[in-house]
Amino acid sequence: MRRRLHRSATLVAAATAGALLLGACGAGGRDDDGGDGDGGGGDGGGASAPGVTEDSIKIGAHFPLTGVAAPGYSEIPTGAKAYFDYVNAQGGIYGRQIEYVVRDDGYNPTNTSSVTNELVLEEEIFAMVGGLGTPTHSAVVDFLNDEGVPDFFVSSGSLQWGDDPSAYPYTFGWQTDYEIEGKIIGQYVAENMPDAKVGLFLQDDDFGDDAEKGVRQFLDDQVVAAERYTSGNTDVGPQIAKLQASGADMVLSFNTPSYTALSQLVALKLGYEPQWFYTNVGSDADLVGSLLSRFSEGAVEGGSSSLDGVLTTEYIPGVDQPDDPWVQLWQKVWDEHGEKGELTNYRVYGMSHAYAFVQALQAAGEDLTRDGIVEAMEEIGADLEGPQLAPFRYSGDSHLGISGMRIVEIKDGAGEDLTPVLVTDIGDAEITEDDSGQDGDAPPESGVPEAP
Amino acid sequence: MAALRTRAAGWWSGSILGRHLLVALLGLVVVVAVSESVSDFRNLQLASMAYLGIAAGGLTVLTGLNGQISLGHGALMAIGAYTTALLLDDREASTPLPLVVLAAVVVTLVVGIAVGAAAARLHGPYLAGATLALAVAVPGIALYFKEQLGGEQGLRVVVPDIPTWALDLAYFVTGQDLTRSRYVAYLAWFTLIVTFVLLANLSRSRVGRRWRAVRDDEVAAELAGVRLGRSRVSAFVVSAAAAGAAGAMMAVTVRLAAPSGFTLTLSLTLLSAVVLGGLGSLAGALIGAALLTFLPQVVTDLGVDAGLSDIRAAELAPLVYGVVMVLVVLLAPAGIVGTVRGAVLRRRGRSAPPAATTTGAAADPTTSTSTSTSTDAGPDPGASPGTSTDPDSTATTTSKGSTT
């Protein structure tokens, strides 16, 4: 008993000693001014913004460079980097060189969170540019906005990046969102194929949901089946079989490139031959072609002609239009500053949003601040000219990106226009023909946008 | 002076709880010191290390002490994380954080009981198979109940504002304002320390001795009156509860609970952390967690600095991790801690004169104590490899080779 008492006395002594030790290095009371001064990105004027120095601007992005989502998507940052290098070689923006830091998240939101922490807190980037993926970017959008980091041109067409700027004031979408893509496709089918029995093949997240909302505005009566797949589950046999059983002779698919290849293979196996209509996201003919031959272990001949006859949409010119002045610029940039390999549509995508970011930097002026660039984008974003076929929708009320697209049919791996560029907005905004002239424009001689 | 030393040494070898608490206190001091001196980003990395460490600690108790293999700990973490996410869904959520963590632990514990009941009948590859099914099925549940659990995009977690008393206390102790990252790091490490003290105590108690008995020889254990099923279930449940706490900390650190964060890869990663560090050792679990957290980022940065393209640098991380794994298995089959401990024991065996064994270990505890403290440096309350009074310590080390 005595020993026990003794023991606990020693324990108490040790604990007290520890507490005293802690207390000894204590520092008295805290100033109670709620001192959260640096929250919300209220950095003052001048070039004092994080990541910006006299002669450099550091920006970052998260992309899947490894893992299942890497094919295709990992090429986007190589394109963006080539364009930033091109701009740097011409003297940069207001004398500042752009430093572009890319981190791999493997399309896993947990990793996205940790690499974004690294980019923002360790690398101290000025802005996030082009972070890819709906589930991945959702994991960090709150953090970026809490820290006041401009979050430009998310590589995803989800509505959440731009439909409510008061919730995410620092976040901007870029590509045509899935809802208006659904609307434009829906109206086209309703007008041109009023007798088609329509089946929907949807990715089971915002992507499919937003698109379905758009499609059903015009096609609710014609839709005979809506099937969903979970990204990651490679067996889409049941879904395609149900579409076939429903008698659908036209399938509108909102899916990623891997699932374009998978759905084509399954349909081939089942002898199902509807008219396919793939979203822009899933219709890169070269990538789908190579995936087709890989998934079928060579049984199906891949190549860019594998999607011939399929309908899709486009909102920026791609490598299938080598005569387009924008594509010629991208080719020149890639030849001068690119890595090994060909110019692909994914690299063009990266260059296109890099171009828009350079425009944003120009518009924000010499005294670059985080709030300044956001305000500049809201002010002049809708008037920016660039590779996009239709203007951006940026304003104080909307941070959504490109306002429209046109419908094309793939022939010999290239898109053939079926409609002029159609523009609209989310909700019940009317679909109209675009009159901004963005479709026919050409880049400035230097290839670098001029300050507005 | 000499008398004091003997008395202290006597206390050290006599009071297991006291020893663990003292190490925990030291650990806490180290955590505060480290956390205050590194950047916000490193603090968030430390928080990641802590949640991986908690889960690996739970798993190492199950695998190292009870000999069961679980491939489903990632799924158990998911249950903890989703419970947390459901309770912390907006800034107005009024549930205090300790209660949230407790709820996550309790929910995971209940699931652990259900799975553990199966574990009682299965062992070896059969149990691995059953828990594998858990790892595959649980993310599917989140996808199926899309309305409640957010589907593919998961649930966002809103960490409540730091309570004023915590701000005041942190300022009083450290003289710096408590940032959010540091707050999260403290939460995670505090949870880790509490979990490790509990696990360490449990594994040195009667319960722990039963677990080891079942692991080493089922028949002998049963003859000695140990009920195999009950022992297996209890090990699984304890381990699951740790995974639940880890999941809660993960949700708070990552601010998201999404199915793609809890794939089979996570479960396998945890298992590899345990193997790397050394089966059955909490210090080993912590070392494994540190490797998992810091290695990818360090290697990627080295790759970028060496002039590799971003893609090549990103591909370097899994490669280096794989190589490290292969090397550890080849050169140190008992894991990092296991090998170090083995080397220390061997040296002690050489240097100690045979007289030490004849006089009895308890009579001369000072020598053994000093060596054992030097082996477990760092904030690790659980890994005290046992003084000479504990016959288990050698058994643990030797059996490791065979289990791996």
mmCIF file of N, CA, C and O in Angstrom, chain B residues 332-383:
data_model
loop_
_atom_site.group_PDB
_atom_site.id
_atom_site.type_symbol
_atom_site.label_atom_id
_atom_site.label_comp_id
_atom_site.label_asym_id
_atom_site.label_seq_id
_atom_site.Cartn_x
_atom_site.Cartn_y
_atom_site.Cartn_z
ATOM 1 N N ALA B 332 15.655 -6.181 -43.597
ATOM 2 C CA ALA B 332 15.190 -6.091 -42.219
ATOM 3 C C ALA B 332 13.807 -6.709 -42.130
ATOM 4 O O ALA B 332 12.818 -6.011 -41.966
ATOM 5 N N PRO B 333 13.746 -8.034 -42.271
ATOM 6 C CA PRO B 333 12.437 -8.693 -42.344
ATOM 7 C C PRO B 333 11.568 -8.476 -41.113
ATOM 8 O O PRO B 333 10.359 -8.657 -41.186
ATOM 9 N N ALA B 334 12.159 -8.063 -39.993
ATOM 10 C CA ALA B 334 11.331 -7.827 -38.809
ATOM 11 C C ALA B 334 10.831 -6.382 -38.777
ATOM 12 O O ALA B 334 10.289 -5.944 -37.782
ATOM 13 N N GLY B 335 11.033 -5.645 -39.857
ATOM 14 C CA GLY B 335 10.620 -4.254 -39.872
ATOM 15 C C GLY B 335 11.701 -3.392 -39.247
ATOM 16 O O GLY B 335 12.647 -3.903 -38.640
ATOM 17 N N ILE B 336 11.544 -2.063 -39.396
ATOM 18 C CA ILE B 336 12.617 -1.178 -38.929
ATOM 19 C C ILE B 336 12.807 -1.294 -37.422
ATOM 20 O O ILE B 336 13.903 -1.575 -36.931
ATOM 21 N N VAL B 337 11.722 -1.122 -36.663
ATOM 22 C CA VAL B 337 11.837 -1.181 -35.207
ATOM 23 C C VAL B 337 12.251 -2.570 -34.741
ATOM 24 O O VAL B 337 13.114 -2.727 -33.879
ATOM 25 N N GLY B 338 11.663 -3.568 -35.357
ATOM 26 C CA GLY B 338 11.977 -4.943 -34.966
ATOM 27 C C GLY B 338 13.454 -5.251 -35.134
ATOM 28 O O GLY B 338 14.080 -5.883 -34.277
ATOM 29 N N THR B 339 14.031 -4.778 -36.237
ATOM 30 C CA THR B 339 15.435 -5.057 -36.501
ATOM 31 C C THR B 339 16.332 -4.313 -35.525
ATOM 32 O O THR B 339 17.280 -4.885 -34.977
ATOM 33 N N VAL B 340 16.007 -3.032 -35.293
ATOM 34 C CA VAL B 340 16.810 -2.255 -34.344
ATOM 35 C C VAL B 340 16.742 -2.907 -32.965
ATOM 36 O O VAL B 340 17.757 -3.095 -32.290
ATOM 37 N N ARG B 341 15.527 -3.296 -32.588
ATOM 38 C CA ARG B 341 15.365 -3.892 -31.261
ATOM 39 C C ARG B 341 16.133 -5.201 -31.163
ATOM 40 O O ARG B 341 16.782 -5.488 -30.161
ATOM 41 N N GLY B 342 16.093 -5.980 -32.251
ATOM 42 C CA GLY B 342 16.807 -7.243 -32.270
ATOM 43 C C GLY B 342 18.297 -7.020 -32.086
ATOM 44 O O GLY B 342 18.972 -7.710 -31.302
ATOM 45 N N ALA B 343 18.821 -6.007 -32.785
ATOM 46 C CA ALA B 343 20.244 -5.713 -32.705
ATOM 47 C C ALA B 343 20.612 -5.298 -31.286
ATOM 48 O O ALA B 343 21.628 -5.748 -30.739
ATOM 49 N N VAL B 344 19.755 -4.468 -30.675
ATOM 50 C CA VAL B 344 20.034 -4.015 -29.318
ATOM 51 C C VAL B 344 20.033 -5.194 -28.358
ATOM 52 O O VAL B 344 20.930 -5.345 -27.516
ATOM 53 N N LEU B 345 19.056 -6.077 -28.499
ATOM 54 C CA LEU B 345 18.972 -7.231 -27.608
ATOM 55 C C LEU B 345 20.210 -8.116 -27.754
ATOM 56 O O LEU B 345 20.744 -8.624 -26.777
ATOM 57 N N ARG B 346 20.644 -8.281 -29.009
ATOM 58 C CA ARG B 346 21.792 -9.133 -29.250
ATOM 59 C C ARG B 346 23.042 -8.547 -28.587
ATOM 60 O O ARG B 346 23.792 -9.226 -27.940
ATOM 61 N N ARG B 347 23.205 -7.212 -28.771
ATOM 62 C CA ARG B 347 24.378 -6.578 -28.181
ATOM 63 C C ARG B 347 24.335 -6.703 -26.662
ATOM 64 O O ARG B 347 25.327 -7.007 -26.012
ATOM 65 N N ARG B 348 23.133 -6.509 -26.117
ATOM 66 C CA ARG B 348 23.011 -6.587 -24.666
ATOM 67 C C ARG B 348 23.364 -7.991 -24.199
ATOM 68 O O ARG B 348 24.034 -8.200 -23.200
ATOM 69 N N GLY B 349 22.925 -8.972 -25.000
ATOM 70 C CA GLY B 349 23.195 -10.355 -24.663
ATOM 71 C C GLY B 349 24.693 -10.627 -24.631
ATOM 72 O O GLY B 349 25.191 -11.367 -23.785
ATOM 73 N N ARG B 350 25.433 -9.979 -25.575
ATOM 74 C CA ARG B 350 26.874 -10.173 -25.623
ATOM 75 C C ARG B 350 27.572 -9.499 -24.452
ATOM 76 O O ARG B 350 28.428 -10.066 -23.802
ATOM 77 N N SER B 351 27.159 -8.228 -24.193
ATOM 78 C CA SER B 351 27.934 -7.446 -23.221
ATOM 79 C C SER B 351 27.598 -7.801 -21.780
ATOM 80 O O SER B 351 28.452 -7.740 -20.918
ATOM 81 N N ALA B 352 26.342 -8.174 -21.530
ATOM 82 C CA ALA B 352 25.967 -8.449 -20.145
ATOM 83 C C ALA B 352 26.609 -9.754 -19.683
ATOM 84 O O ALA B 352 26.523 -10.766 -20.357
ATOM 85 N N PRO B 353 27.254 -9.725 -18.538
ATOM 86 C CA PRO B 353 27.848 -10.959 -18.012
ATOM 87 C C PRO B 353 26.735 -11.907 -17.567
ATOM 88 O O PRO B 353 25.654 -11.452 -17.177
ATOM 89 N N PRO B 354 27.002 -13.181 -17.628
ATOM 90 C CA PRO B 354 25.970 -14.154 -17.265
ATOM 91 C C PRO B 354 25.494 -13.972 -15.825
ATOM 92 O O PRO B 354 24.392 -14.380 -15.482
ATOM 93 N N ALA B 355 26.298 -13.281 -14.992
ATOM 94 C CA ALA B 355 25.904 -13.068 -13.604
ATOM 95 C C ALA B 355 24.578 -12.330 -13.514
ATOM 96 O O ALA B 355 23.795 -12.548 -12.603
ATOM 97 N N ALA B 356 24.350 -11.438 -14.483
ATOM 98 C CA ALA B 356 23.129 -10.631 -14.455
ATOM 99 C C ALA B 356 21.895 -11.507 -14.433
ATOM 100 O O ALA B 356 20.920 -11.207 -13.757
ATOM 101 N N THR B 357 21.939 -12.596 -15.166
ATOM 102 C CA THR B 357 20.761 -13.442 -15.203
ATOM 103 C C THR B 357 20.611 -14.210 -13.900
ATOM 104 O O THR B 357 19.508 -14.495 -13.459
ATOM 105 N N THR B 358 21.726 -14.544 -13.292
ATOM 106 C CA THR B 358 21.613 -15.321 -12.055
ATOM 107 C C THR B 358 21.106 -14.460 -10.894
ATOM 108 O O THR B 358 20.354 -14.927 -10.062
ATOM 109 N N THR B 359 21.529 -13.202 -10.876
ATOM 110 C CA THR B 359 21.059 -12.363 -9.776
ATOM 111 C C THR B 359 19.589 -11.985 -9.946
ATOM 112 O O THR B 359 18.966 -11.504 -9.024
ATOM 113 N N GLY B 360 19.060 -12.207 -11.114
ATOM 114 C CA GLY B 360 17.640 -11.873 -11.338
ATOM 115 C C GLY B 360 17.531 -10.483 -11.898
ATOM 116 O O GLY B 360 18.223 -9.564 -11.481
ATOM 117 N N ALA B 361 16.634 -10.357 -12.793
ATOM 118 C CA ALA B 361 16.506 -9.115 -13.537
ATOM 119 C C ALA B 361 16.036 -7.971 -12.643
ATOM 120 O O ALA B 361 16.510 -6.857 -12.744
ATOM 121 N N ALA B 362 15.124 -8.276 -11.754
ATOM 122 C CA ALA B 362 14.529 -7.204 -10.961
ATOM 123 C C ALA B 362 15.553 -6.560 -10.033
ATOM 124 O O ALA B 362 15.433 -5.405 -9.672
ATOM 125 N N ALA B 363 16.554 -7.343 -9.671
ATOM 126 C CA ALA B 363 17.528 -6.808 -8.735
ATOM 127 C C ALA B 363 18.404 -5.724 -9.367
ATOM 128 O O ALA B 363 18.899 -4.859 -8.686
ATOM 129 N N ASP B 364 18.574 -5.821 -10.667
ATOM 130 C CA ASP B 364 19.473 -4.855 -11.295
ATOM 131 C C ASP B 364 18.794 -4.240 -12.534
ATOM 132 O O ASP B 364 19.188 -4.512 -13.660
ATOM 133 N N PRO B 365 17.774 -3.504 -12.288
ATOM 134 C CA PRO B 365 16.996 -3.039 -13.427
ATOM 135 C C PRO B 365 17.615 -1.830 -14.120
ATOM 136 O O PRO B 365 17.215 -1.473 -15.213
ATOM 137 N N THR B 366 18.578 -1.186 -13.496
ATOM 138 C CA THR B 366 19.062 0.074 -14.060
ATOM 139 C C THR B 366 19.668 -0.098 -15.440
ATOM 140 O O THR B 366 19.405 0.689 -16.332
ATOM 141 N N THR B 367 20.485 -1.143 -15.593
ATOM 142 C CA THR B 367 21.142 -1.293 -16.895
ATOM 143 C C THR B 367 20.122 -1.490 -17.997
ATOM 144 O O THR B 367 20.159 -0.831 -19.019
ATOM 145 N N SER B 368 19.191 -2.381 -17.734
ATOM 146 C CA SER B 368 18.229 -2.686 -18.793
ATOM 147 C C SER B 368 17.348 -1.473 -19.090
ATOM 148 O O SER B 368 17.010 -1.211 -20.220
ATOM 149 N N THR B 369 17.017 -0.731 -18.052
ATOM 150 C CA THR B 369 16.146 0.421 -18.269
ATOM 151 C C THR B 369 16.805 1.436 -19.184
ATOM 152 O O THR B 369 16.197 1.929 -20.110
ATOM 153 N N SER B 370 18.079 1.706 -18.896
ATOM 154 C CA SER B 370 18.720 2.752 -19.686
ATOM 155 C C SER B 370 18.783 2.363 -21.148
ATOM 156 O O SER B 370 18.547 3.191 -22.013
ATOM 157 N N THR B 371 19.034 1.097 -21.438
ATOM 158 C CA THR B 371 19.079 0.719 -22.846
ATOM 159 C C THR B 371 17.696 0.821 -23.468
ATOM 160 O O THR B 371 17.554 1.263 -24.590
ATOM 161 N N SER B 372 16.692 0.400 -22.729
ATOM 162 C CA SER B 372 15.371 0.357 -23.358
ATOM 163 C C SER B 372 14.850 1.752 -23.617
ATOM 164 O O SER B 372 14.177 1.983 -24.590
ATOM 165 N N THR B 373 15.178 2.719 -22.778
ATOM 166 C CA THR B 373 14.700 4.066 -23.089
ATOM 167 C C THR B 373 15.405 4.610 -24.303
ATOM 168 O O THR B 373 14.805 5.304 -25.104
ATOM 169 N N SER B 374 16.663 4.275 -24.457
ATOM 170 C CA SER B 374 17.369 4.855 -25.590
ATOM 171 C C SER B 374 16.861 4.295 -26.910
ATOM 172 O O SER B 374 17.005 4.920 -27.940
ATOM 173 N N THR B 375 16.247 3.116 -26.894
ATOM 174 C CA THR B 375 15.786 2.584 -28.172
ATOM 175 C C THR B 375 14.516 3.242 -28.655
ATOM 176 O O THR B 375 14.310 3.364 -29.837
ATOM 177 N N ASP B 376 13.627 3.626 -27.741
ATOM 178 C CA ASP B 376 12.430 4.263 -28.284
ATOM 179 C C ASP B 376 12.431 5.766 -28.066
ATOM 180 O O ASP B 376 11.811 6.286 -27.157
ATOM 181 N N ALA B 377 13.122 6.414 -28.948
ATOM 182 C CA ALA B 377 13.124 7.865 -28.914
ATOM 183 C C ALA B 377 11.836 8.351 -29.551
ATOM 184 O O ALA B 377 11.120 7.614 -30.194
ATOM 185 N N GLY B 378 11.526 9.599 -29.333
ATOM 186 C CA GLY B 378 10.367 10.178 -30.014
ATOM 187 C C GLY B 378 9.114 10.030 -29.185
ATOM 188 O O GLY B 378 9.122 9.422 -28.114
ATOM 189 N N PRO B 379 8.055 10.617 -29.697
ATOM 190 C CA PRO B 379 6.814 10.692 -28.945
ATOM 191 C C PRO B 379 6.082 9.366 -28.976
ATOM 192 O O PRO B 379 5.068 9.239 -29.631
ATOM 193 N N ASP B 380 6.624 8.380 -28.369
ATOM 194 C CA ASP B 380 6.006 7.082 -28.487
ATOM 195 C C ASP B 380 5.844 6.446 -27.130
ATOM 196 O O ASP B 380 6.799 6.001 -26.524
ATOM 197 N N PRO B 381 4.600 6.451 -26.669
ATOM 198 C CA PRO B 381 4.384 5.932 -25.342
ATOM 199 C C PRO B 381 4.328 4.415 -25.324
ATOM 200 O O PRO B 381 4.514 3.807 -24.277
ATOM 201 N N GLY B 382 4.084 3.797 -26.431
ATOM 202 C CA GLY B 382 3.718 2.388 -26.365
ATOM 203 C C GLY B 382 4.827 1.425 -26.624
ATOM 204 O O GLY B 382 4.716 0.253 -26.334
ATOM 205 N N ALA B 383 5.896 1.891 -27.184
ATOM 206 C CA ALA B 383 6.804 0.908 -27.710
ATOM 207 C C ALA B 383 7.879 0.474 -26.742
ATOM 208 O O ALA B 383 8.770 -0.251 -27.117
#
